[in-house]
Coordinates of C-alpha atoms (C1' of nucleotides) in Angstrom, one line a residue:
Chain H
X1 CA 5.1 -21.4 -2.5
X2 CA 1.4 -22.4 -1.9
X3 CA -1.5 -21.2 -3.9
X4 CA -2.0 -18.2 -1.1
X5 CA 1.1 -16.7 -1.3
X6 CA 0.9 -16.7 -5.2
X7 CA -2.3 -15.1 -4.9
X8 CA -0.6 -12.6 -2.5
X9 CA 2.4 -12.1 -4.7
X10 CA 2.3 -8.1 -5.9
X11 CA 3.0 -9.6 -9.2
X12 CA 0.3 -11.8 -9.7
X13 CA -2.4 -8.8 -8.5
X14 CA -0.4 -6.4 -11.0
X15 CA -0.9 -9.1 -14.0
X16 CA -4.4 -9.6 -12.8
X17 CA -5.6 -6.3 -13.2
X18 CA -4.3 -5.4 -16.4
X19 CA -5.2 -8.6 -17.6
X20 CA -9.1 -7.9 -16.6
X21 CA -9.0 -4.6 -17.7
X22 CA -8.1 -5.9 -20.9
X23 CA -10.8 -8.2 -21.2
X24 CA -13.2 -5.6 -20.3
X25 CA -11.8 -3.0 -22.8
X26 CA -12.3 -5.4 -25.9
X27 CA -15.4 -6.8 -24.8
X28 CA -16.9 -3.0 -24.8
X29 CA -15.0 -2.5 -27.8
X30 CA -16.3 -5.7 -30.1
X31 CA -20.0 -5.2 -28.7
X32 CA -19.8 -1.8 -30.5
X33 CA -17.2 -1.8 -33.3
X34 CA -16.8 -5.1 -34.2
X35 CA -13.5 -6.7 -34.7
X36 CA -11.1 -4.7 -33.9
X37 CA -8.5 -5.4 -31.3
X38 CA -7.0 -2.7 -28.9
X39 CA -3.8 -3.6 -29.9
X40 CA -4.7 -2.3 -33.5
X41 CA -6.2 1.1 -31.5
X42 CA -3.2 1.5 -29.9
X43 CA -0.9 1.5 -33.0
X44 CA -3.6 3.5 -35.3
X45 CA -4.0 6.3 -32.3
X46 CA -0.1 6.8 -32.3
X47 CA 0.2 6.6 -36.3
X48 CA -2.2 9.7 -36.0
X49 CA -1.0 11.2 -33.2
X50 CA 2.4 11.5 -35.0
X51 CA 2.4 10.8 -38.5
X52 CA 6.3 11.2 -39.1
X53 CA 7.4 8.2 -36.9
X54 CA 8.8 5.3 -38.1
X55 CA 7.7 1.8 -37.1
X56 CA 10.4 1.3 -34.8
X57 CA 9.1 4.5 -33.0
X58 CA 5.7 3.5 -32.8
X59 CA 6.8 0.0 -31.9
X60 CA 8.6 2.5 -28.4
X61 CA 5.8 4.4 -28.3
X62 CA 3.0 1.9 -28.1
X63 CA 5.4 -0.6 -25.9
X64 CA 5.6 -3.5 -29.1
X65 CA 7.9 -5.6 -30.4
X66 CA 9.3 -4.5 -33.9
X67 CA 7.6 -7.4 -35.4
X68 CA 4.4 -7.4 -33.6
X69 CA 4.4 -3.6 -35.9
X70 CA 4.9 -5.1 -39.1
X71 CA 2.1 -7.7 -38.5
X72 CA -0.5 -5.3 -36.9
X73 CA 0.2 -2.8 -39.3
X74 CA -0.4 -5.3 -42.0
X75 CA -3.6 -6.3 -40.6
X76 CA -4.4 -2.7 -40.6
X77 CA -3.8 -2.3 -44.2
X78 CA -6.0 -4.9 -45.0
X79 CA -8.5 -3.8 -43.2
X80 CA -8.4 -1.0 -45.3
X81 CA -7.8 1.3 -42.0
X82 CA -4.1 2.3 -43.6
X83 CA -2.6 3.4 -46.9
X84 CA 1.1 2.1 -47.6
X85 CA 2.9 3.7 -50.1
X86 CA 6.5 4.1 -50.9
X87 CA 8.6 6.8 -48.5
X88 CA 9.8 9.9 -50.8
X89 CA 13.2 10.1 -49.5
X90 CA 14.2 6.8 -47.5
X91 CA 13.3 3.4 -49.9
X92 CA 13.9 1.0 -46.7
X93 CA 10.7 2.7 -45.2
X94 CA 7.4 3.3 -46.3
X95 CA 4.7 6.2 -45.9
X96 CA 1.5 4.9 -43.8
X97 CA -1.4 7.3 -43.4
X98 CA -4.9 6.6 -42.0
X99 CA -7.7 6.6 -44.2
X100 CA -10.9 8.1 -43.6
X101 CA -12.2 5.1 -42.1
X102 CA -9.7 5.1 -39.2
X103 CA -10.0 8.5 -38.9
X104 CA -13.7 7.9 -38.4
X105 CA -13.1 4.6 -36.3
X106 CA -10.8 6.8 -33.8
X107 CA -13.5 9.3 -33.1
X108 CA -16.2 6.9 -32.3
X109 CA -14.0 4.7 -30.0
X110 CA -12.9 7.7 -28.1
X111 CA -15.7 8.1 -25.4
X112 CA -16.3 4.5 -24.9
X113 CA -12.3 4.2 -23.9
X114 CA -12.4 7.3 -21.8
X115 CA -15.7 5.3 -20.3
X116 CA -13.9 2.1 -19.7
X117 CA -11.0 3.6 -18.3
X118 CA -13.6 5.5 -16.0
X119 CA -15.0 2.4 -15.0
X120 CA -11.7 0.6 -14.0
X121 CA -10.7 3.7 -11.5
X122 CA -14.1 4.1 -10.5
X123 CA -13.7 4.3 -6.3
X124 CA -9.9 5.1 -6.2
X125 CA -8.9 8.1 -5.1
X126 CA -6.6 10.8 -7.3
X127 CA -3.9 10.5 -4.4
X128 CA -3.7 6.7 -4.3
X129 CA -3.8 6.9 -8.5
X130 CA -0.8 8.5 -8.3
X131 CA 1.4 6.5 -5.7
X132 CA -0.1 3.8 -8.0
X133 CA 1.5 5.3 -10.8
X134 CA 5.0 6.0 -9.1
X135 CA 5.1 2.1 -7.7
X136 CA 4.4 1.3 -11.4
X137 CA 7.2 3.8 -12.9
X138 CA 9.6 3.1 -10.3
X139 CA 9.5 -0.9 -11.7
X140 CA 9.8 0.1 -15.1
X141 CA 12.9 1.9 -14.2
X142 CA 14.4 -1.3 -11.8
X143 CA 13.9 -3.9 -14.6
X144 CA 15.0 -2.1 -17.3
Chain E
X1 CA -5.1 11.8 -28.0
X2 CA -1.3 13.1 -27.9
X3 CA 1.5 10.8 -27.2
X4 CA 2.2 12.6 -24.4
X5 CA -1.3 11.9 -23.1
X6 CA -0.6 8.3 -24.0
X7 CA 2.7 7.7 -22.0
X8 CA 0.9 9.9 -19.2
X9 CA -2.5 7.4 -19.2
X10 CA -2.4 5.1 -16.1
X11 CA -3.4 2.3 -17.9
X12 CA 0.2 3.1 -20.1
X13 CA 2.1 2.6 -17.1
X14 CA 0.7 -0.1 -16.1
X15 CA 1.3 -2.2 -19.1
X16 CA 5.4 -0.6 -19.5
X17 CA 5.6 -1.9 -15.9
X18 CA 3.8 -5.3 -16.0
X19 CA 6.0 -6.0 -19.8
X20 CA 9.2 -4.8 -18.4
X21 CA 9.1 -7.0 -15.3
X22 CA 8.4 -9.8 -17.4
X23 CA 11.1 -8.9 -19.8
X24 CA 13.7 -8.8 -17.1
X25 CA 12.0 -11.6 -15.1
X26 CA 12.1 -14.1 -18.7
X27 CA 15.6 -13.0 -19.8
X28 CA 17.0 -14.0 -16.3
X29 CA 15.7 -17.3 -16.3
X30 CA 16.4 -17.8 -19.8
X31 CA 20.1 -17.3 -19.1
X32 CA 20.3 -19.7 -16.1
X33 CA 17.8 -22.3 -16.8
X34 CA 17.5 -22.6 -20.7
X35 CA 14.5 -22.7 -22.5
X36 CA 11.6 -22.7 -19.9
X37 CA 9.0 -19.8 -19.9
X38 CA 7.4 -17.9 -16.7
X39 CA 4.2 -19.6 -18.1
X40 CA 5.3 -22.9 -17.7
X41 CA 7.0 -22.3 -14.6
X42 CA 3.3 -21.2 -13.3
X43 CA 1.3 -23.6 -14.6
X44 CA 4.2 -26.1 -12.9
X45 CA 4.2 -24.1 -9.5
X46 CA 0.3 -24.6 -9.4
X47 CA 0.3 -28.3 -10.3
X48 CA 3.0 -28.7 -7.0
X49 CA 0.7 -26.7 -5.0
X50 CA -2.7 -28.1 -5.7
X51 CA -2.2 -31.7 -7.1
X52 CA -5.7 -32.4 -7.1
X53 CA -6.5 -29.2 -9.6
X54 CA -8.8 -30.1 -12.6
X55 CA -7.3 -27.6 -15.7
X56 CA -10.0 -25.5 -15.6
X57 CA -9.3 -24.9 -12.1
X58 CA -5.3 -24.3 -12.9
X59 CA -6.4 -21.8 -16.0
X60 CA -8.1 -19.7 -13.1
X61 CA -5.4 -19.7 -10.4
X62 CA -2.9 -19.1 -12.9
X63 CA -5.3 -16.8 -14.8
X64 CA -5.0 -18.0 -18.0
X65 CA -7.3 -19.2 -20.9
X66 CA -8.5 -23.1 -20.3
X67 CA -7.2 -23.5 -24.3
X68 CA -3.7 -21.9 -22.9
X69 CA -4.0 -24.5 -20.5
X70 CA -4.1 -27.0 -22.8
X71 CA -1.4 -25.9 -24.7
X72 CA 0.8 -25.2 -21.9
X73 CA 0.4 -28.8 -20.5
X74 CA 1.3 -30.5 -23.8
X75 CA 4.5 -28.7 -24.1
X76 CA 5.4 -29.7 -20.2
X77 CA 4.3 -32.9 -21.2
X78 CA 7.0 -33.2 -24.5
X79 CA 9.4 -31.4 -22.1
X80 CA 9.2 -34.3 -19.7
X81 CA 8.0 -32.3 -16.5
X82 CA 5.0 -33.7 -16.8
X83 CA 3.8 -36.9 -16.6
X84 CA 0.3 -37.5 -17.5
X85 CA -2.3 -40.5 -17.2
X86 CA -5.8 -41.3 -17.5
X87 CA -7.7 -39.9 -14.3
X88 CA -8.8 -43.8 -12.2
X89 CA -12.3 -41.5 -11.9
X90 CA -13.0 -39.2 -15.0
X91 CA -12.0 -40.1 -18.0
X92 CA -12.7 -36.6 -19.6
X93 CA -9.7 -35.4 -17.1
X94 CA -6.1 -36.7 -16.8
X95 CA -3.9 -36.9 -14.0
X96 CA -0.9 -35.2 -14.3
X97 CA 2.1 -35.6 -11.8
X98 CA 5.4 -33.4 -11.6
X99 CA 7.8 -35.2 -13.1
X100 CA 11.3 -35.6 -10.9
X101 CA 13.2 -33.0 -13.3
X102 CA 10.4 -30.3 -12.6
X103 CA 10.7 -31.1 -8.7
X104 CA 14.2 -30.2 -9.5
X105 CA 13.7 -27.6 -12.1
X106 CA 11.2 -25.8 -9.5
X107 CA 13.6 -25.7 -6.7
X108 CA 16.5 -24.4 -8.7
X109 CA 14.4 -21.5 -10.0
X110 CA 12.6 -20.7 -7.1
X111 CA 15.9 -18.3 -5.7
X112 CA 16.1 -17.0 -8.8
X113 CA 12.2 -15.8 -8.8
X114 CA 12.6 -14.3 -5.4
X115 CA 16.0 -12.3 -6.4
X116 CA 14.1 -10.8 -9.6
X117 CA 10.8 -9.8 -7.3
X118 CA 13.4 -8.0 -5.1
X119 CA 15.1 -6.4 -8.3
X120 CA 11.3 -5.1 -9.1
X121 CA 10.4 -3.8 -5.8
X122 CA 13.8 -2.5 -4.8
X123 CA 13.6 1.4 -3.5
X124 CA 9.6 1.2 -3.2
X125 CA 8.3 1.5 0.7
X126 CA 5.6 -1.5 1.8
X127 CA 3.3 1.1 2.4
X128 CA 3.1 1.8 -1.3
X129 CA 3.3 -1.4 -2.2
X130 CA 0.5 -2.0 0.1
X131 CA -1.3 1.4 -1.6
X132 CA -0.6 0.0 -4.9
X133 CA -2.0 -3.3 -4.3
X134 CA -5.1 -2.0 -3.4
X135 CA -5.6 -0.4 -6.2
X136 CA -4.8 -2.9 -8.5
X137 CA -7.2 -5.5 -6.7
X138 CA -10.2 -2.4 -6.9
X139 CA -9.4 -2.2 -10.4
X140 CA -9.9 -6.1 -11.3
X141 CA -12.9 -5.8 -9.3
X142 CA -13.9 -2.6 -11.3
X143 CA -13.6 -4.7 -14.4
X144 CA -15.0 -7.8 -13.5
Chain X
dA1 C1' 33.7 5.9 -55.3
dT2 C1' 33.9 2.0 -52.4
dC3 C1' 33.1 -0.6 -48.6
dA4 C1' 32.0 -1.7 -43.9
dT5 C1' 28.5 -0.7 -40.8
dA6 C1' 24.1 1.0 -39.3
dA7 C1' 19.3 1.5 -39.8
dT8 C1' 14.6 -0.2 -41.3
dA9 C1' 11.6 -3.5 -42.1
dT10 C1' 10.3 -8.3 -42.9
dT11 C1' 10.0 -13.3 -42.1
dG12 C1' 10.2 -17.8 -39.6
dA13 C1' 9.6 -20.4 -35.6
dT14 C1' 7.6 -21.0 -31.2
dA15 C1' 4.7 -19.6 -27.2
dT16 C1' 0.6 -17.5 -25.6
dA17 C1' -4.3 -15.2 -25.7
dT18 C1' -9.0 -15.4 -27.1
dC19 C1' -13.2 -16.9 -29.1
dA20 C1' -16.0 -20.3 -31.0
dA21 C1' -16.8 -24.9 -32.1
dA22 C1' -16.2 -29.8 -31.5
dT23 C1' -15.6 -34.1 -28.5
dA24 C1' -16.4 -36.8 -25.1
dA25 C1' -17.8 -38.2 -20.6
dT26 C1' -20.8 -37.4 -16.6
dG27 C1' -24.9 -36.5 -14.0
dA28 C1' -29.8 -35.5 -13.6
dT29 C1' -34.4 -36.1 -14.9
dG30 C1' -38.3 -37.9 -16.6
Chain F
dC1 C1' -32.6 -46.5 -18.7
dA2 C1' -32.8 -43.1 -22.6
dT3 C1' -32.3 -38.4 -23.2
dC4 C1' -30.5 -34.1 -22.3
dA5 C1' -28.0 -30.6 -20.1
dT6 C1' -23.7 -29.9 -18.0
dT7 C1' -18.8 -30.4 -17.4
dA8 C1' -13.9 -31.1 -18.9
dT9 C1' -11.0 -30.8 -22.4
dT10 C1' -9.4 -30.2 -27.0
dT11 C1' -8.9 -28.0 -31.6
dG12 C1' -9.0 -24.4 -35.1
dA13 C1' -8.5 -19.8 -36.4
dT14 C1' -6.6 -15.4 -35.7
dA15 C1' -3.8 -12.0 -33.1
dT16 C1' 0.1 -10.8 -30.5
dA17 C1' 5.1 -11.5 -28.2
dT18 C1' 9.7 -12.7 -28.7
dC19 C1' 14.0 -14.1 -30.6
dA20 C1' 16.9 -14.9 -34.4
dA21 C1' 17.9 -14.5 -39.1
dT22 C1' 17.5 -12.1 -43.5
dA23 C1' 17.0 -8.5 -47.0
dT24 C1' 17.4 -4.0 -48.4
dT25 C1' 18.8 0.6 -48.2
dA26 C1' 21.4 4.5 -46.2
dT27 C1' 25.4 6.5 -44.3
dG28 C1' 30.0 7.5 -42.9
dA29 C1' 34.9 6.8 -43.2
dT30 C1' 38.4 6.2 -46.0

DNA sequence: ATCATAATATTGATATATCAAATAATGATG
DNA sequence: CATCATTATTTGATATATCAATATTATGAT
């Protein structure tokens, strides 16, 4: 395989894009809110979005590793962005809720993700989004 | 920011898509070929390709970090696919050469790495792959 | 009521990503 | 040729990914 053909590989454009959309994303990010990773956005946004899941279901939802969880969500007690205390009813678990400061931290991020994700699709059309989209699913669905 | 606006966000699918390939690609490779990473099996491909490559140079082909780079190549290094020496020009640099058991290692994979890019891609017409591509190289430009 | 099994979360080890800082060698310029 | 900016690489610190192992609690079957 020479260095052309890797270029040309779908694969290698896939992990390309998503890798400088990333960059982009936490560079916008850090300029404005300091150090906070997307990563951490991710798991906050879904804690808040549904308060009742457990770690494993946010670890589904938010496509992580169980243990990636623990350690973000440890980070983000630290940071003083969640409040652990014991679960009422299941003693294996425990109860995380955002505090005002990540409630706070979400609504200011908001527009400048919607504005970076703007940016990214800027010049693509709705219809070749969405064949975009069912390429993408239809690989989720072959290597799983 | 519901969940269901979540899994529906195209940047979602993108990264479910990108992680599950890899998943699939990494746990097929591990099976056959032991403990070798897709990484290192890049980083490899490149060196075979482009011989003359200073690390910086590999760290953009491959599109990694230069640190990754470095990192990467000390591992190959301990593995005993790469051999490395002082560069007869720059001494800053080092030359690194393929090691017989990576010629080896590359070839034996290299079926393997076709056969999982197939798995991907199966049931998805080249026009949308062709569609897809497109976008995904407007986006990296988008974010660049 | 007990016990095996399942569920939930954590930890350890290793690999990679990212940023910043440090090292070291080279090249250009006065 | 001495200095200085640039280039190539490495290192340190922190975050995340992955796999395996562990700890603890809950549950279901007997």
């Amino acid at each position: 395989m020479t260095a052309e053909k890797l270029n040309s590989t779908f694969f290698y454009v896939l992990e390309k894009s998503i890798k400088t959309y990333r960059q982009m994303a936490q560079r916008n990010l850090a300029q404005e809110y300091g150090a906070i990773t997307i990563d951490q956005l991710l798991v906050l946004q879904a804690m808040k979005d549904q308060p009742e899941l457990t770690q494993q279901q946010i670890a589904l939802v938010v496509f992580k590793d169980y243990a990636s969880i623990t350690r973000i969500i440890d980070l983000l007690v630290r940071k003083g962005l969640l409040h652990r205390a014991d679960h009422p009813t299941d003693r294996r678990r425990f109860e995380l809720t955002l505090t005002r400061a990540a409630d706070d931290l979400l609504q200011q991020v908001h527009p400048r993700i919607l504005k970076n994700r703007k940016i990214a699709l800027s010049g693509i059309s709705e219809e070749e989004i969405a064949i975009a989209r069912k390429v993408l699913a239809k690989i989720t669905e072959n290597c799983s």
